[in-house]
Amino acid sequence: MTLLTSTFAAIISTILWYKNEEARTLKVGFLSLMFWAASLMWLVDAIFEYKDVGAEYFTPAPLDMLNDFYLGLSVLALGLIIWLVILLIKDPKGRFKATLFKNKK
């Protein structure tokens, strides 16, 4: 489930980056790369786990699937938080800086 979750997030973020010019200025490409890297990591993990347990890898217990799904959601949340921090630091549109240094009259 972690592999599926991160791969779907990578595909969605890549489509958004490709189709939308606004997404390019908002650094969605970086988000996409993070999700693709996570997908690659989970793929390598799946290959090594399949090597250890064999065909049982494809019939996980429901509780294991739920735990893996929560882990995948946690990875997505962490990736989104990192992306938001980078977005606030880079501030491509200058909105955060303008709001932060706004003079009150």
Tab-separated table of C-alpha atoms in Angstrom:
chain	number	residue	atom	x	y	z
A	1	MET	CA	0.000	0.000	0.000
A	2	THR	CA	2.888	2.374	0.632
A	3	LEU	CA	4.130	1.822	-2.902
A	4	LEU	CA	0.676	2.426	-4.373
A	5	THR	CA	0.041	5.518	-2.256
A	6	SER	CA	3.322	7.203	-3.120
A	7	THR	CA	3.089	6.210	-6.793
A	8	PHE	CA	-0.412	7.660	-7.159
A	9	ALA	CA	0.761	10.861	-5.454
A	10	ALA	CA	3.746	11.001	-7.818
A	11	ILE	CA	1.542	10.524	-10.874
A	12	ILE	CA	-0.975	13.155	-9.777
A	13	SER	CA	1.696	15.715	-8.913
A	14	THR	CA	3.502	15.067	-12.209
A	15	ILE	CA	0.293	15.599	-14.192
A	16	LEU	CA	-0.381	18.829	-12.290
A	17	TRP	CA	3.165	20.018	-12.941
A	18	TYR	CA	2.973	19.156	-16.631
A	19	LYS	CA	-0.474	20.612	-17.348
A	20	ASN	CA	-0.369	23.812	-15.297
A	21	GLU	CA	2.096	26.699	-15.681
A	22	GLU	CA	1.064	27.993	-12.248
A	23	ALA	CA	2.144	24.685	-10.715
A	24	ARG	CA	5.616	25.133	-12.164
A	25	THR	CA	6.063	28.444	-10.395
A	26	LEU	CA	4.833	26.874	-7.168
A	27	LYS	CA	7.592	24.233	-7.262
A	28	VAL	CA	5.248	21.283	-7.819
A	29	GLY	CA	8.077	19.688	-9.797
A	30	PHE	CA	10.054	19.357	-6.569
A	31	LEU	CA	7.047	17.757	-4.899
A	32	SER	CA	6.748	15.374	-7.812
A	33	LEU	CA	10.413	14.387	-7.532
A	34	MET	CA	10.022	13.700	-3.815
A	35	PHE	CA	7.065	11.414	-4.465
A	36	TRP	CA	8.877	9.602	-7.299
A	37	ALA	CA	11.872	9.094	-4.994
A	38	ALA	CA	9.563	7.694	-2.309
A	39	SER	CA	7.989	5.378	-4.899
A	40	LEU	CA	11.411	4.129	-5.929
A	41	MET	CA	12.305	3.545	-2.287
A	42	TRP	CA	9.111	1.539	-1.693
A	43	LEU	CA	9.701	-0.435	-4.910
A	44	VAL	CA	13.160	-1.486	-3.734
A	45	ASP	CA	11.656	-2.371	-0.355
A	46	ALA	CA	8.981	-4.477	-2.075
A	47	ILE	CA	11.569	-6.319	-4.156
A	48	PHE	CA	13.645	-7.228	-1.105
A	49	GLU	CA	10.575	-8.194	0.919
A	50	TYR	CA	9.353	-10.404	-1.936
A	51	LYS	CA	12.783	-12.019	-1.985
A	52	ASP	CA	12.422	-12.819	1.725
A	53	VAL	CA	8.796	-13.983	1.972
A	54	GLY	CA	8.019	-15.078	-1.580
A	55	ALA	CA	4.445	-15.282	-2.841
A	56	GLU	CA	3.064	-14.439	0.608
A	57	TYR	CA	3.995	-10.836	-0.183
A	58	PHE	CA	0.942	-10.593	-2.461
A	59	THR	CA	-1.515	-11.796	0.212
A	60	PRO	CA	-1.011	-9.487	3.196
A	61	ALA	CA	-3.275	-9.514	6.209
A	62	PRO	CA	-5.892	-6.729	6.333
A	63	LEU	CA	-4.257	-5.203	9.408
A	64	ASP	CA	-0.896	-5.090	7.625
A	65	MET	CA	-2.511	-3.394	4.644
A	66	LEU	CA	-4.101	-0.797	6.913
A	67	ASN	CA	-0.790	-0.146	8.670
A	68	ASP	CA	0.967	0.219	5.318
A	69	PHE	CA	-1.726	2.613	4.123
A	70	TYR	CA	-1.278	4.780	7.238
A	71	LEU	CA	2.467	4.727	6.674
A	72	GLY	CA	1.920	5.798	3.053
A	73	LEU	CA	-0.328	8.655	4.167
A	74	SER	CA	2.310	9.701	6.682
A	75	VAL	CA	4.916	9.810	3.925
A	76	LEU	CA	2.581	11.916	1.779
A	77	ALA	CA	1.938	14.300	4.655
A	78	LEU	CA	5.641	14.657	5.361
A	79	GLY	CA	6.347	15.300	1.673
A	80	LEU	CA	3.646	17.970	1.554
A	81	ILE	CA	5.002	19.630	4.709
A	82	ILE	CA	8.526	19.713	3.250
A	83	TRP	CA	7.135	21.159	0.017
A	84	LEU	CA	5.210	23.847	1.903
A	85	VAL	CA	8.303	24.832	3.901
A	86	ILE	CA	10.330	25.093	0.692
A	87	LEU	CA	7.511	27.071	-0.902
A	88	LEU	CA	7.468	29.499	2.019
A	89	ILE	CA	11.248	29.889	1.945
A	90	LYS	CA	11.493	30.389	-1.833
A	91	ASP	CA	8.276	32.447	-1.974
A	92	PRO	CA	8.076	32.526	-5.800
A	93	LYS	CA	5.268	35.080	-5.898
A	94	GLY	CA	6.519	37.221	-3.027
A	95	ARG	CA	3.239	37.007	-1.137
A	96	PHE	CA	4.648	35.632	2.098
A	97	LYS	CA	7.352	38.293	2.207
A	98	ALA	CA	4.854	41.055	1.432
A	99	THR	CA	2.545	39.868	4.188
A	100	LEU	CA	5.383	39.424	6.654
A	101	PHE	CA	6.878	42.873	6.103
A	102	LYS	CA	3.625	44.743	5.602
A	103	ASN	CA	3.744	48.161	7.210
A	104	LYS	CA	0.817	48.998	9.438
A	105	LYS	CA	-0.346	52.578	9.286
